[in-house]
Amino acid sequence: MKKIIFLFGLILLTSSYVEAQNCSKYYPMIEGATFQYTNYGKKGKAEGVATYKVTNVTTNGDATSATMTIELKDEKGKEIYKTNYNFTCTGNMVTVDYKSLVPSSMFEQYEGMEMDISGSDLELPNDLSVGQQLSDANVSVKISMSGINMNTTVDLVNRKVEKQESVTTPAGTFDCYVIYSDNIMKAMMVKQSFPSRVWFAEGVGMIKQESYNKNGKSMGTTVLTQYSK
């Protein structure tokens, strides 16, 4: 698999926008917020579009949770896959369902097959600072095909806040924190490592994601192309 696209999402509104921002600094927690990302291959050609929408926002005590729905389409506009996963914001921490770590290419490749997904959630604190170390995350996928089980794991390790920088996409120009991680995929006795960087902007969320091969060359980029909230 050439690239790992993290389906990070947007975490939700409590009873008011101010309360939401107190809970999550980097994601507007607004029900109905919609974000569109375009995936580009290593040669810069558009390969598909992912549309994210925040739904089903609920608050229980000091925790706010919501569902993120995602629709993936290829470069011709054909629907590839629809899925959803959950987010929780408590205190100073946003927790993202480990299902978001499953590469979108896997959903396309194994469409219609039985998939059993487990793992540990991805965490993003509000108080990011350059040099900060972040917790690891992982996901394991078991695919049943013609009586044969295939196991794939994705581990996000060495996560750290690398730097701050401004980045421009078709959606605008954003001041971002850049989070680096080593993404290790194991499948069919083959182990591959894909370093990646994710750009996060306050009040918006993920602006850009780029993955690299072992030589540091870009394998693919995902950028925010439009959003509404």
PDB file of C-alpha atoms in Angstrom:
ATOM      1  CA  MET A   1       0.000   0.000   0.000  1.00  0.00           C
ATOM      2  CA  LYS A   2       1.491   3.297  -1.119  1.00  0.00           C
ATOM      3  CA  LYS A   3       0.060   5.656   1.445  1.00  0.00           C
ATOM      4  CA  ILE A   4      -1.637   5.881   4.794  1.00  0.00           C
ATOM      5  CA  ILE A   5      -4.417   8.435   5.020  1.00  0.00           C
ATOM      6  CA  PHE A   6      -5.445   9.185   8.590  1.00  0.00           C
ATOM      7  CA  LEU A   7      -9.163   9.857   8.695  1.00  0.00           C
ATOM      8  CA  PHE A   8      -8.795  12.371  11.497  1.00  0.00           C
ATOM      9  CA  GLY A   9     -11.999  14.136  12.246  1.00  0.00           C
ATOM     10  CA  LEU A  10     -13.581  17.079  13.793  1.00  0.00           C
ATOM     11  CA  ILE A  11     -14.766  17.015  17.348  1.00  0.00           C
ATOM     12  CA  LEU A  12     -17.971  18.497  18.224  1.00  0.00           C
ATOM     13  CA  LEU A  13     -19.948  21.173  19.909  1.00  0.00           C
ATOM     14  CA  THR A  14     -21.287  20.971  23.449  1.00  0.00           C
ATOM     15  CA  SER A  15     -24.084  23.401  24.282  1.00  0.00           C
ATOM     16  CA  SER A  16     -22.248  26.375  22.813  1.00  0.00           C
ATOM     17  CA  TYR A  17     -19.260  27.183  20.636  1.00  0.00           C
ATOM     18  CA  VAL A  18     -17.295  28.636  23.563  1.00  0.00           C
ATOM     19  CA  GLU A  19     -17.745  25.468  25.610  1.00  0.00           C
ATOM     20  CA  ALA A  20     -16.647  23.412  22.625  1.00  0.00           C
ATOM     21  CA  GLN A  21     -13.443  25.377  22.179  1.00  0.00           C
ATOM     22  CA  ASN A  22     -12.656  24.891  25.889  1.00  0.00           C
ATOM     23  CA  CYS A  23     -12.938  21.148  25.319  1.00  0.00           C
ATOM     24  CA  SER A  24     -11.120  20.910  21.991  1.00  0.00           C
ATOM     25  CA  LYS A  25      -8.723  23.610  20.826  1.00  0.00           C
ATOM     26  CA  TYR A  26      -7.970  22.133  17.419  1.00  0.00           C
ATOM     27  CA  TYR A  27     -11.381  20.900  16.249  1.00  0.00           C
ATOM     28  CA  PRO A  28     -14.612  22.901  15.905  1.00  0.00           C
ATOM     29  CA  MET A  29     -17.107  20.679  17.743  1.00  0.00           C
ATOM     30  CA  ILE A  30     -20.101  21.685  15.663  1.00  0.00           C
ATOM     31  CA  GLU A  31     -22.738  19.232  14.540  1.00  0.00           C
ATOM     32  CA  GLY A  32     -23.105  19.413  10.769  1.00  0.00           C
ATOM     33  CA  ALA A  33     -19.551  20.711  10.139  1.00  0.00           C
ATOM     34  CA  THR A  34     -18.353  19.383   6.782  1.00  0.00           C
ATOM     35  CA  PHE A  35     -14.795  19.034   5.506  1.00  0.00           C
ATOM     36  CA  GLN A  36     -13.506  17.883   2.129  1.00  0.00           C
ATOM     37  CA  TYR A  37     -10.031  16.476   1.553  1.00  0.00           C
ATOM     38  CA  THR A  38      -8.403  15.680  -1.779  1.00  0.00           C
ATOM     39  CA  ASN A  39      -5.827  12.880  -2.035  1.00  0.00           C
ATOM     40  CA  TYR A  40      -2.886  13.379  -4.406  1.00  0.00           C
ATOM     41  CA  GLY A  41      -0.404  10.734  -5.590  1.00  0.00           C
ATOM     42  CA  LYS A  42       3.369  11.136  -5.557  1.00  0.00           C
ATOM     43  CA  LYS A  43       3.248  12.828  -8.975  1.00  0.00           C
ATOM     44  CA  GLY A  44       0.690  15.386  -7.771  1.00  0.00           C
ATOM     45  CA  LYS A  45      -2.299  13.883  -9.596  1.00  0.00           C
ATOM     46  CA  ALA A  46      -5.631  13.862  -7.750  1.00  0.00           C
ATOM     47  CA  GLU A  47      -6.616  10.297  -6.846  1.00  0.00           C
ATOM     48  CA  GLY A  48      -9.807  10.792  -4.856  1.00  0.00           C
ATOM     49  CA  VAL A  49     -11.852  12.888  -2.459  1.00  0.00           C
ATOM     50  CA  ALA A  50     -12.908  12.211   1.129  1.00  0.00           C
ATOM     51  CA  THR A  51     -15.834  14.102   2.671  1.00  0.00           C
ATOM     52  CA  TYR A  52     -16.185  14.197   6.475  1.00  0.00           C
ATOM     53  CA  LYS A  53     -19.261  15.306   8.431  1.00  0.00           C
ATOM     54  CA  VAL A  54     -19.764  15.641  12.191  1.00  0.00           C
ATOM     55  CA  THR A  55     -23.006  14.034  13.439  1.00  0.00           C
ATOM     56  CA  ASN A  56     -24.720  12.830  16.617  1.00  0.00           C
ATOM     57  CA  VAL A  57     -23.084  15.135  19.162  1.00  0.00           C
ATOM     58  CA  THR A  58     -23.806  14.139  22.782  1.00  0.00           C
ATOM     59  CA  THR A  59     -22.549  15.327  26.172  1.00  0.00           C
ATOM     60  CA  ASN A  60     -22.348  13.184  29.312  1.00  0.00           C
ATOM     61  CA  GLY A  61     -20.800  14.927  32.298  1.00  0.00           C
ATOM     62  CA  ASP A  62     -17.452  16.417  31.234  1.00  0.00           C
ATOM     63  CA  ALA A  63     -17.195  14.260  28.105  1.00  0.00           C
ATOM     64  CA  THR A  64     -18.486  15.219  24.669  1.00  0.00           C
ATOM     65  CA  SER A  65     -18.765  12.529  21.981  1.00  0.00           C
ATOM     66  CA  ALA A  66     -19.799  12.462  18.346  1.00  0.00           C
ATOM     67  CA  THR A  67     -19.820  10.383  15.220  1.00  0.00           C
ATOM     68  CA  MET A  68     -17.789  11.271  12.140  1.00  0.00           C
ATOM     69  CA  THR A  69     -19.169  10.004   8.835  1.00  0.00           C
ATOM     70  CA  ILE A  70     -16.821   9.664   5.884  1.00  0.00           C
ATOM     71  CA  GLU A  71     -17.516   9.135   2.211  1.00  0.00           C
ATOM     72  CA  LEU A  72     -14.626   8.189  -0.086  1.00  0.00           C
ATOM     73  CA  LYS A  73     -14.779   8.699  -3.860  1.00  0.00           C
ATOM     74  CA  ASP A  74     -12.203   8.001  -6.549  1.00  0.00           C
ATOM     75  CA  GLU A  75     -10.870  10.552  -9.046  1.00  0.00           C
ATOM     76  CA  LYS A  76     -13.876   9.899 -11.321  1.00  0.00           C
ATOM     77  CA  GLY A  77     -16.384  10.587  -8.555  1.00  0.00           C
ATOM     78  CA  LYS A  78     -17.327   6.935  -8.013  1.00  0.00           C
ATOM     79  CA  GLU A  79     -18.124   6.066  -4.423  1.00  0.00           C
ATOM     80  CA  ILE A  80     -15.544   3.704  -2.937  1.00  0.00           C
ATOM     81  CA  TYR A  81     -16.629   3.366   0.654  1.00  0.00           C
ATOM     82  CA  LYS A  82     -18.750   4.873   3.414  1.00  0.00           C
ATOM     83  CA  THR A  83     -17.867   4.492   7.060  1.00  0.00           C
ATOM     84  CA  ASN A  84     -18.029   6.217  10.438  1.00  0.00           C
ATOM     85  CA  TYR A  85     -16.176   6.281  13.727  1.00  0.00           C
ATOM     86  CA  ASN A  86     -16.319   8.136  17.040  1.00  0.00           C
ATOM     87  CA  PHE A  87     -14.551  10.947  18.870  1.00  0.00           C
ATOM     88  CA  THR A  88     -14.500  11.903  22.514  1.00  0.00           C
ATOM     89  CA  CYS A  89     -13.294  15.119  24.123  1.00  0.00           C
ATOM     90  CA  THR A  90     -12.648  15.154  27.868  1.00  0.00           C
ATOM     91  CA  GLY A  91     -10.805  17.903  29.693  1.00  0.00           C
ATOM     92  CA  ASN A  92      -7.589  18.622  27.813  1.00  0.00           C
ATOM     93  CA  MET A  93      -7.607  15.566  25.541  1.00  0.00           C
ATOM     94  CA  VAL A  94      -9.273  14.560  22.284  1.00  0.00           C
ATOM     95  CA  THR A  95      -9.477  10.804  21.723  1.00  0.00           C
ATOM     96  CA  VAL A  96     -10.004   9.516  18.175  1.00  0.00           C
ATOM     97  CA  ASP A  97     -11.388   6.041  17.450  1.00  0.00           C
ATOM     98  CA  TYR A  98      -8.622   3.667  16.340  1.00  0.00           C
ATOM     99  CA  LYS A  99     -10.686   2.815  13.238  1.00  0.00           C
ATOM    100  CA  SER A 100      -9.505   6.137  11.829  1.00  0.00           C
ATOM    101  CA  LEU A 101      -6.033   4.596  11.460  1.00  0.00           C
ATOM    102  CA  VAL A 102      -7.151   2.071   8.846  1.00  0.00           C
ATOM    103  CA  PRO A 103      -5.726   3.116   5.455  1.00  0.00           C
ATOM    104  CA  SER A 104      -8.459   4.175   3.034  1.00  0.00           C
ATOM    105  CA  SER A 105      -6.797   2.043   0.346  1.00  0.00           C
ATOM    106  CA  MET A 106      -7.567  -1.034   2.450  1.00  0.00           C
ATOM    107  CA  PHE A 107     -11.296  -0.275   2.431  1.00  0.00           C
ATOM    108  CA  GLU A 108     -11.149  -0.043  -1.351  1.00  0.00           C
ATOM    109  CA  GLN A 109      -9.047  -3.155  -1.859  1.00  0.00           C
ATOM    110  CA  TYR A 110     -11.134  -5.411   0.396  1.00  0.00           C
ATOM    111  CA  GLU A 111     -14.578  -3.940  -0.244  1.00  0.00           C
ATOM    112  CA  GLY A 112     -17.349  -6.434   0.559  1.00  0.00           C
ATOM    113  CA  MET A 113     -15.176  -8.709   2.692  1.00  0.00           C
ATOM    114  CA  GLU A 114     -15.611  -9.280   6.424  1.00  0.00           C
ATOM    115  CA  MET A 115     -13.292  -7.036   8.465  1.00  0.00           C
ATOM    116  CA  ASP A 116     -12.673  -7.295  12.231  1.00  0.00           C
ATOM    117  CA  ILE A 117     -10.968  -4.142  13.550  1.00  0.00           C
ATOM    118  CA  SER A 118      -9.387  -3.602  17.001  1.00  0.00           C
ATOM    119  CA  GLY A 119      -6.709  -1.339  18.479  1.00  0.00           C
ATOM    120  CA  SER A 120      -5.834   1.576  20.761  1.00  0.00           C
ATOM    121  CA  ASP A 121      -7.199   5.088  20.222  1.00  0.00           C
ATOM    122  CA  LEU A 122      -5.292   8.100  18.933  1.00  0.00           C
ATOM    123  CA  GLU A 123      -4.851  10.996  21.377  1.00  0.00           C
ATOM    124  CA  LEU A 124      -4.348  14.697  20.661  1.00  0.00           C
ATOM    125  CA  PRO A 125      -3.934  17.087  23.630  1.00  0.00           C
ATOM    126  CA  ASN A 126      -4.966  20.742  23.451  1.00  0.00           C
ATOM    127  CA  ASP A 127      -1.668  22.073  24.781  1.00  0.00           C
ATOM    128  CA  LEU A 128       0.648  21.262  21.877  1.00  0.00           C
ATOM    129  CA  SER A 129       4.216  22.589  21.914  1.00  0.00           C
ATOM    130  CA  VAL A 130       7.259  22.037  19.698  1.00  0.00           C
ATOM    131  CA  GLY A 131       9.284  19.040  20.877  1.00  0.00           C
ATOM    132  CA  GLN A 132       6.362  17.450  22.731  1.00  0.00           C
ATOM    133  CA  GLN A 133       6.165  13.644  22.644  1.00  0.00           C
ATOM    134  CA  LEU A 134       2.715  12.112  21.990  1.00  0.00           C
ATOM    135  CA  SER A 135       1.301   8.677  22.802  1.00  0.00           C
ATOM    136  CA  ASP A 136       1.557   5.817  20.305  1.00  0.00           C
ATOM    137  CA  ALA A 137      -1.559   4.326  18.689  1.00  0.00           C
ATOM    138  CA  ASN A 138      -2.309   1.182  16.710  1.00  0.00           C
ATOM    139  CA  VAL A 139      -4.968  -0.735  14.811  1.00  0.00           C
ATOM    140  CA  SER A 140      -5.259  -4.402  13.848  1.00  0.00           C
ATOM    141  CA  VAL A 141      -7.435  -5.608  10.965  1.00  0.00           C
ATOM    142  CA  LYS A 142      -8.447  -9.231  10.359  1.00  0.00           C
ATOM    143  CA  ILE A 143      -9.907  -9.866   6.906  1.00  0.00           C
ATOM    144  CA  SER A 144     -11.828 -13.057   6.115  1.00  0.00           C
ATOM    145  CA  MET A 145     -11.641 -14.122   2.475  1.00  0.00           C
ATOM    146  CA  SER A 146     -12.686 -17.549   1.160  1.00  0.00           C
ATOM    147  CA  GLY A 147     -12.081 -19.172   4.544  1.00  0.00           C
ATOM    148  CA  ILE A 148      -8.632 -17.590   4.904  1.00  0.00           C
ATOM    149  CA  ASN A 149      -7.831 -14.934   7.515  1.00  0.00           C
ATOM    150  CA  MET A 150      -5.398 -12.156   6.672  1.00  0.00           C
ATOM    151  CA  ASN A 151      -4.038 -10.006   9.476  1.00  0.00           C
ATOM    152  CA  THR A 152      -2.786  -6.444   9.050  1.00  0.00           C
ATOM    153  CA  THR A 153      -1.523  -4.091  11.758  1.00  0.00           C
ATOM    154  CA  VAL A 154      -0.690  -0.392  11.633  1.00  0.00           C
ATOM    155  CA  ASP A 155       1.377   1.112  14.479  1.00  0.00           C
ATOM    156  CA  LEU A 156       1.905   4.851  14.898  1.00  0.00           C
ATOM    157  CA  VAL A 157       5.081   5.315  16.934  1.00  0.00           C
ATOM    158  CA  ASN A 158       7.600   8.073  17.689  1.00  0.00           C
ATOM    159  CA  ARG A 159       4.816  10.661  17.527  1.00  0.00           C
ATOM    160  CA  LYS A 160       6.056  14.159  18.294  1.00  0.00           C
ATOM    161  CA  VAL A 161       5.254  17.808  17.656  1.00  0.00           C
ATOM    162  CA  GLU A 162       8.012  18.650  15.200  1.00  0.00           C
ATOM    163  CA  LYS A 163       7.527  22.342  14.401  1.00  0.00           C
ATOM    164  CA  GLN A 164       5.138  25.203  13.682  1.00  0.00           C
ATOM    165  CA  GLU A 165       4.628  26.562  10.179  1.00  0.00           C
ATOM    166  CA  SER A 166       2.122  28.186   7.870  1.00  0.00           C
ATOM    167  CA  VAL A 167       0.597  26.042   5.122  1.00  0.00           C
ATOM    168  CA  THR A 168      -1.615  27.045   2.184  1.00  0.00           C
ATOM    169  CA  THR A 169      -4.241  24.790   0.556  1.00  0.00           C
ATOM    170  CA  PRO A 170      -7.250  25.546  -1.692  1.00  0.00           C
ATOM    171  CA  ALA A 171      -9.197  26.098   1.561  1.00  0.00           C
ATOM    172  CA  GLY A 172      -6.923  28.947   2.692  1.00  0.00           C
ATOM    173  CA  THR A 173      -3.733  29.672   4.644  1.00  0.00           C
ATOM    174  CA  PHE A 174      -3.387  28.249   8.160  1.00  0.00           C
ATOM    175  CA  ASP A 175      -0.906  28.456  11.030  1.00  0.00           C
ATOM    176  CA  CYS A 176      -0.208  24.853  12.003  1.00  0.00           C
ATOM    177  CA  TYR A 177       1.560  22.513  14.372  1.00  0.00           C
ATOM    178  CA  VAL A 178       3.271  19.690  12.467  1.00  0.00           C
ATOM    179  CA  ILE A 179       3.070  16.224  14.042  1.00  0.00           C
ATOM    180  CA  TYR A 180       5.550  13.607  12.861  1.00  0.00           C
ATOM    181  CA  SER A 181       5.122   9.840  13.291  1.00  0.00           C
ATOM    182  CA  ASP A 182       6.581   6.577  12.048  1.00  0.00           C
ATOM    183  CA  ASN A 183       3.777   4.400  10.665  1.00  0.00           C
ATOM    184  CA  ILE A 184       4.629   0.717  10.593  1.00  0.00           C
ATOM    185  CA  MET A 185       2.408  -1.622   8.587  1.00  0.00           C
ATOM    186  CA  LYS A 186       2.644  -5.399   8.854  1.00  0.00           C
ATOM    187  CA  ALA A 187       0.679  -7.517   6.381  1.00  0.00           C
ATOM    188  CA  MET A 188       1.145 -11.005   4.950  1.00  0.00           C
ATOM    189  CA  MET A 189       4.567 -11.393   6.636  1.00  0.00           C
ATOM    190  CA  VAL A 190       5.721  -8.107   5.054  1.00  0.00           C
ATOM    191  CA  LYS A 191       6.728  -5.134   7.193  1.00  0.00           C
ATOM    192  CA  GLN A 192       6.829  -1.611   5.762  1.00  0.00           C
ATOM    193  CA  SER A 193       7.513   1.752   7.370  1.00  0.00           C
ATOM    194  CA  PHE A 194       5.890   4.983   6.207  1.00  0.00           C
ATOM    195  CA  PRO A 195       6.990   8.158   8.011  1.00  0.00           C
ATOM    196  CA  SER A 196       4.328  10.867   7.884  1.00  0.00           C
ATOM    197  CA  ARG A 197       3.551  14.405   8.908  1.00  0.00           C
ATOM    198  CA  VAL A 198       0.173  15.902   9.768  1.00  0.00           C
ATOM    199  CA  TRP A 199      -0.509  19.654   9.884  1.00  0.00           C
ATOM    200  CA  PHE A 200      -3.103  20.789  12.464  1.00  0.00           C
ATOM    201  CA  ALA A 201      -4.638  24.263  12.714  1.00  0.00           C
ATOM    202  CA  GLU A 202      -6.491  25.642  15.721  1.00  0.00           C
ATOM    203  CA  GLY A 203     -10.263  25.681  15.254  1.00  0.00           C
ATOM    204  CA  VAL A 204     -10.143  23.655  12.025  1.00  0.00           C
ATOM    205  CA  GLY A 205      -8.268  20.391  12.572  1.00  0.00           C
ATOM    206  CA  MET A 206      -6.206  18.521   9.978  1.00  0.00           C
ATOM    207  CA  ILE A 207      -5.101  20.768   7.109  1.00  0.00           C
ATOM    208  CA  LYS A 208      -2.610  18.501   5.389  1.00  0.00           C
ATOM    209  CA  GLN A 209      -1.109  15.007   5.657  1.00  0.00           C
ATOM    210  CA  GLU A 210       1.886  13.659   3.776  1.00  0.00           C
ATOM    211  CA  SER A 211       3.483  10.208   3.831  1.00  0.00           C
ATOM    212  CA  TYR A 212       6.989   9.271   2.701  1.00  0.00           C
ATOM    213  CA  ASN A 213       8.995   6.240   1.647  1.00  0.00           C
ATOM    214  CA  LYS A 214      12.111   5.058   3.495  1.00  0.00           C
ATOM    215  CA  ASN A 215      14.223   7.518   1.488  1.00  0.00           C
ATOM    216  CA  GLY A 216      12.116  10.471   2.566  1.00  0.00           C
ATOM    217  CA  LYS A 217      10.421  11.006  -0.797  1.00  0.00           C
ATOM    218  CA  SER A 218       6.730  11.886  -0.829  1.00  0.00           C
ATOM    219  CA  MET A 219       4.367   8.995  -1.558  1.00  0.00           C
ATOM    220  CA  GLY A 220       1.146  10.967  -1.382  1.00  0.00           C
ATOM    221  CA  THR A 221      -0.506  14.028   0.107  1.00  0.00           C
ATOM    222  CA  THR A 222      -3.958  14.781   1.480  1.00  0.00           C
ATOM    223  CA  VAL A 223      -5.037  18.425   1.744  1.00  0.00           C
ATOM    224  CA  LEU A 224      -8.109  20.286   2.952  1.00  0.00           C
ATOM    225  CA  THR A 225      -9.815  21.705  -0.126  1.00  0.00           C
ATOM    226  CA  GLN A 226     -12.993  23.145   1.413  1.00  0.00           C
ATOM    227  CA  TYR A 227     -14.951  23.210   4.677  1.00  0.00           C
ATOM    228  CA  SER A 228     -17.999  24.701   6.349  1.00  0.00           C
ATOM    229  CA  LYS A 229     -19.021  24.865  10.008  1.00  0.00           C
TER     230      LYS A 229
END
